[in-house]
Amino acid sequence: MKIIKTFHIQTKRTSYILAVTESLHICCLHYGRKLREMADYSVLFEKHDVCYGSMVAYSKEDANFGLDDVCLEYSSCGKGDFREPAIELESHDGTGVTDFKYKGFRTFPGKEPIPGLPSSYDGSGDCTSYVLELSDNCLNISVFLHYCAFYDSDVITKHVEIKNDSNHAISLKRAMSMQLDLPENDYYFVTFDGTWSAERYRNDKRLSPGIFVNDSKTGVSSSRHNPFVMLRRKNCDEQSGECCGFNLIYSANHAEIVEVTHSGKTRILSGINPFGFKYELNNNQSFFTPETVMTFSSEGLNGLSRNMHEFINNNIVRGKWKNKARPILVNNWEGTWFDFDEKKLLDIAKTASELGIELFVLDDGWFGERNSDDRSLGDWVVNRKKLPHALSGLAEKIKKLGMDFGIWVEPEMVNENSELYRSHPEWAIKLPDREPSLGRNQLILDLTQKDVRRYIVDSMSEVFSSADIAYVKWDMNRNFSDIYSPSLPPHRQGEFNHRYVLGLYEILETLTSSFPDILFESCASGGNRFDLGMLCYMPQTWTSDNTDPVSRLAIQNGTSYGYPLSCMGAHVSASPHQQTLRSTPIETRFNVAAFGCLGYEMDMTKLSPFDKNCIKAQVEFYKRHRMLFQYGTFYRVTIPYNSNWCVWCVVSKDKKEAAAGFFQINAVPSHTHDLLRLCGLSDDLFYDIEGRKQFINVKAFGDLVNHVLPVKIRGDGVIHTMISARYMFSQTDERFSAYGDAINHSGIRLKQQFGGTGYNESLRVIGDFGSRMYYLKAEEDDED
Ligand code: DGJ
């Protein structure tokens, strides 16, 4: 078997080389580091001079060629490739054999949108599209493989159009967005798994022959298994080695399937989960898959993340908030739950404004009879007992305090105890003859129904224009059950999940275009729908309901592999923490949340003077360096898994400034020296490094307080408590200067930690869950 045509898709640092065989199958010759252009690529094509053992020979003309051992580009069923297929369908006669062969090709600059689905776009004028047309001539069905190469970010996206040109309806049972066949299997399959309050924990699975599935069956992209996955080589770590990353621009059930075969090849598929999926395609109709994003890096996992982050900031997030500084917010949820009135909210807002916070967000509980989570979802009318001056009155008063006003909504949901459900029970998702199961006491509205979509758009448009609203938190608090829609005939019920999300996208498209100035943040019980589909409409996502900084190190670290800091909502909340009951220093809560879009979520009226002073300084610091924290290049230096320490840093594009967070889980007595070795700085620039001015609550010292205070008091007594609320005991000053090469390749030796013996002013007091933030600035060259 020979190849008769090749395509070399290129980005700045990667090559993706495809070939057409004499049998007209498309195969993949290379995906990885950039290769030079060659006159003849056949050296990269496997030899097929024998069909081993039980292999099926594709055709009589070439009895030595079987599809089962070829790196194919989009596999179908029934012609000898026994691996997981990319497409599976049932034709009108009930058969499922398909064979798609190369027919033609076109290329053009830029990127076309995908009908009905969110997708990437040409944000920086650096992308080129390629479309390969395949066809099954027996069935009269075409498959168009769409590719788009984003040059600067080293991202290539893929999606597929399946067109039924026959005179019969067909049923799609599987229609993946992407297949990539790699010739080797020396990989770890890295997934980001979890649950509520513990989202996107990193898991590395060593590949061996078999099938590995990462998917969601919950109806949303889910906190169980995020659609972002990676394949990394055995020797690939944060700073070096080869790896590929894949993500799907989709918010419903997804699947990433990896198969390693007997012959050592690896196939990865990504797309809509075939579980529960069946889609009827009539004559002349097309089905469009969501778009998969893939990237390759030979600079370790940090290189891969950099590619994904650049791509998301430039080619996924759109509208007014693209690459714009995101406001520091205060959210009342953990401070008040449902128990608030206008006065309480204004008291919180007043303190927040005094501390420099820019946006006040009113969370759940402002509408209908919503005093608990079992009622009123769907009734988007202000509760006048709580807010006698309506949203507009509250917003005006917030504005007068010098802050913007934002609001929480959960438009996809309904409680049985609501006016909406009483008048439209048929709008909720449930089966006609089965009692529906509830999640957080609520049902989901059936977005496949046009009237439901219209109701959501109308009611939300009314809310959003009823006051001066600068920000909207769009929540979604349950997974799907009892799936059925009266809008679909029995043989189309398998389309429900996909049609639901198309309905959601239609609503989001309408609302975000009608309210272009609003900053939208998506949320789903924390991070249960943290995906690229939502990010196409909403530039931020609430990362997790768990704001405990120790948990957040793992959650934000895991999230950062695939998503930029500008997309991650990160809040400082009260201590002890409401989910973990862990007590942590307020400075650590900030130092973690600063690596994201900063907010505060607590009853600010209850803050001690100490906490207020800390927050004021934190807000000032974050404002000064906000673009660095939200849009700088992020590096995981020491990751928080199986380690007592975690170090992150973020470096500006011009490398002239950086910030580093040093986090410690447990205090270690007689601790030796900490070394701050960073990455991404310019070797040739000379940096001044300064520890952020941080404060320590003297309560942390217990009886030892007498060693650090000028007066003698009883540890943990009344006076100690009073002093701790006010006395701003400062962390030791740390200042260093060094060239980037010393910091990148050797490391700054930090001041020693207090470790049980003696205390003096040169020691850092870090303790359990302690941390320090360092700011680095390159000295200006005199000749500049
Ligand atoms: C779940 C969200 O994750 C929380 O932040 C909060 O908005 C609640 N819903 C409100 O019901």
PDB file of C-alpha atoms in Angstrom, residues 179-267:
ATOM      1  CA  GLN A 179      -9.557  10.805  16.323  1.00  0.00           C
ATOM      2  CA  LEU A 180      -5.809  10.764  16.681  1.00  0.00           C
ATOM      3  CA  ASP A 181      -3.849   7.571  16.104  1.00  0.00           C
ATOM      4  CA  LEU A 182      -0.299   7.618  17.429  1.00  0.00           C
ATOM      5  CA  PRO A 183       2.266   4.973  16.509  1.00  0.00           C
ATOM      6  CA  GLU A 184       3.509   4.427  20.092  1.00  0.00           C
ATOM      7  CA  ASN A 185       2.022   3.782  23.533  1.00  0.00           C
ATOM      8  CA  ASP A 186       4.546   5.155  25.976  1.00  0.00           C
ATOM      9  CA  TYR A 187       1.980   7.477  27.595  1.00  0.00           C
ATOM     10  CA  TYR A 188       0.156   8.341  30.756  1.00  0.00           C
ATOM     11  CA  PHE A 189      -3.483   9.252  30.245  1.00  0.00           C
ATOM     12  CA  VAL A 190      -4.018  12.245  32.535  1.00  0.00           C
ATOM     13  CA  THR A 191      -7.575  13.086  33.557  1.00  0.00           C
ATOM     14  CA  PHE A 192      -9.123  15.637  35.911  1.00  0.00           C
ATOM     15  CA  ASP A 193     -11.655  13.945  38.127  1.00  0.00           C
ATOM     16  CA  GLY A 194     -13.640  14.788  41.198  1.00  0.00           C
ATOM     17  CA  THR A 195     -16.993  15.683  42.596  1.00  0.00           C
ATOM     18  CA  TRP A 196     -18.746  18.623  44.261  1.00  0.00           C
ATOM     19  CA  SER A 197     -16.217  20.697  46.217  1.00  0.00           C
ATOM     20  CA  ALA A 198     -13.322  18.585  44.938  1.00  0.00           C
ATOM     21  CA  GLU A 199     -13.211  19.306  41.241  1.00  0.00           C
ATOM     22  CA  ARG A 200     -10.484  18.477  38.732  1.00  0.00           C
ATOM     23  CA  TYR A 201      -8.004  16.506  40.803  1.00  0.00           C
ATOM     24  CA  ARG A 202      -5.252  15.271  38.532  1.00  0.00           C
ATOM     25  CA  ASN A 203      -5.003  11.506  37.919  1.00  0.00           C
ATOM     26  CA  ASP A 204      -2.295   9.881  35.814  1.00  0.00           C
ATOM     27  CA  LYS A 205      -3.042   6.431  34.412  1.00  0.00           C
ATOM     28  CA  ARG A 206      -0.220   4.457  32.838  1.00  0.00           C
ATOM     29  CA  LEU A 207      -1.427   3.173  29.484  1.00  0.00           C
ATOM     30  CA  SER A 208      -1.221  -0.516  28.665  1.00  0.00           C
ATOM     31  CA  PRO A 209      -3.166  -2.558  26.121  1.00  0.00           C
ATOM     32  CA  GLY A 210      -6.856  -1.950  26.727  1.00  0.00           C
ATOM     33  CA  ILE A 211      -9.528   0.723  26.563  1.00  0.00           C
ATOM     34  CA  PHE A 212      -9.573   3.730  28.893  1.00  0.00           C
ATOM     35  CA  VAL A 213     -12.611   5.979  29.062  1.00  0.00           C
ATOM     36  CA  ASN A 214     -12.995   9.440  30.570  1.00  0.00           C
ATOM     37  CA  ASP A 215     -16.559  10.610  30.208  1.00  0.00           C
ATOM     38  CA  SER A 216     -19.634  12.279  31.618  1.00  0.00           C
ATOM     39  CA  LYS A 217     -23.091  10.765  31.753  1.00  0.00           C
ATOM     40  CA  THR A 218     -24.552  13.429  34.052  1.00  0.00           C
ATOM     41  CA  GLY A 219     -25.890  15.605  31.226  1.00  0.00           C
ATOM     42  CA  VAL A 220     -23.291  18.318  31.882  1.00  0.00           C
ATOM     43  CA  SER A 221     -19.547  18.282  31.269  1.00  0.00           C
ATOM     44  CA  SER A 222     -19.349  17.479  35.004  1.00  0.00           C
ATOM     45  CA  SER A 223     -16.998  17.738  37.951  1.00  0.00           C
ATOM     46  CA  ARG A 224     -16.578  13.963  37.812  1.00  0.00           C
ATOM     47  CA  HIS A 225     -14.438  13.869  34.690  1.00  0.00           C
ATOM     48  CA  ASN A 226     -13.603  17.119  32.924  1.00  0.00           C
ATOM     49  CA  PRO A 227     -13.430  16.952  29.091  1.00  0.00           C
ATOM     50  CA  PHE A 228      -9.852  18.247  29.211  1.00  0.00           C
ATOM     51  CA  VAL A 229      -7.357  15.358  29.145  1.00  0.00           C
ATOM     52  CA  MET A 230      -3.685  14.894  28.355  1.00  0.00           C
ATOM     53  CA  LEU A 231      -1.373  12.201  27.070  1.00  0.00           C
ATOM     54  CA  ARG A 232       2.092  12.626  28.485  1.00  0.00           C
ATOM     55  CA  ARG A 233       5.235  10.653  27.854  1.00  0.00           C
ATOM     56  CA  LYS A 234       6.645   8.728  30.795  1.00  0.00           C
ATOM     57  CA  ASN A 235       9.473  11.226  31.266  1.00  0.00           C
ATOM     58  CA  CYS A 236       7.350  14.335  30.817  1.00  0.00           C
ATOM     59  CA  ASP A 237       6.922  16.600  33.852  1.00  0.00           C
ATOM     60  CA  GLU A 238       5.906  20.203  34.383  1.00  0.00           C
ATOM     61  CA  GLN A 239       9.041  21.686  32.852  1.00  0.00           C
ATOM     62  CA  SER A 240      10.110  19.277  30.110  1.00  0.00           C
ATOM     63  CA  GLY A 241       9.082  16.402  27.911  1.00  0.00           C
ATOM     64  CA  GLU A 242       6.446  15.691  25.271  1.00  0.00           C
ATOM     65  CA  CYS A 243       2.716  15.785  25.855  1.00  0.00           C
ATOM     66  CA  CYS A 244      -0.562  16.402  24.040  1.00  0.00           C
ATOM     67  CA  GLY A 245      -3.705  18.021  25.460  1.00  0.00           C
ATOM     68  CA  PHE A 246      -7.290  17.680  24.223  1.00  0.00           C
ATOM     69  CA  ASN A 247     -10.446  19.506  25.129  1.00  0.00           C
ATOM     70  CA  LEU A 248     -13.962  19.615  23.737  1.00  0.00           C
ATOM     71  CA  ILE A 249     -15.970  22.784  23.193  1.00  0.00           C
ATOM     72  CA  TYR A 250     -19.103  21.247  24.628  1.00  0.00           C
ATOM     73  CA  SER A 251     -21.085  21.377  27.886  1.00  0.00           C
ATOM     74  CA  ALA A 252     -23.009  18.089  27.862  1.00  0.00           C
ATOM     75  CA  ASN A 253     -22.102  14.378  27.953  1.00  0.00           C
ATOM     76  CA  HIS A 254     -18.640  13.945  26.492  1.00  0.00           C
ATOM     77  CA  ALA A 255     -16.242  11.034  26.066  1.00  0.00           C
ATOM     78  CA  GLU A 256     -12.502  10.766  25.636  1.00  0.00           C
ATOM     79  CA  ILE A 257     -11.689   7.192  24.745  1.00  0.00           C
ATOM     80  CA  VAL A 258      -8.148   5.872  24.567  1.00  0.00           C
ATOM     81  CA  GLU A 259      -7.370   2.457  23.122  1.00  0.00           C
ATOM     82  CA  VAL A 260      -3.961   0.867  23.162  1.00  0.00           C
ATOM     83  CA  THR A 261      -3.753  -2.077  20.808  1.00  0.00           C
ATOM     84  CA  HIS A 262      -1.804  -5.309  20.767  1.00  0.00           C
ATOM     85  CA  SER A 263       0.545  -3.764  18.248  1.00  0.00           C
ATOM     86  CA  GLY A 264       1.418  -0.851  20.518  1.00  0.00           C
ATOM     87  CA  LYS A 265      -0.486   1.910  18.793  1.00  0.00           C
ATOM     88  CA  THR A 266      -2.556   4.450  20.730  1.00  0.00           C
ATOM     89  CA  ARG A 267      -5.875   5.839  19.552  1.00  0.00           C
TER      90      ARG A 267
END
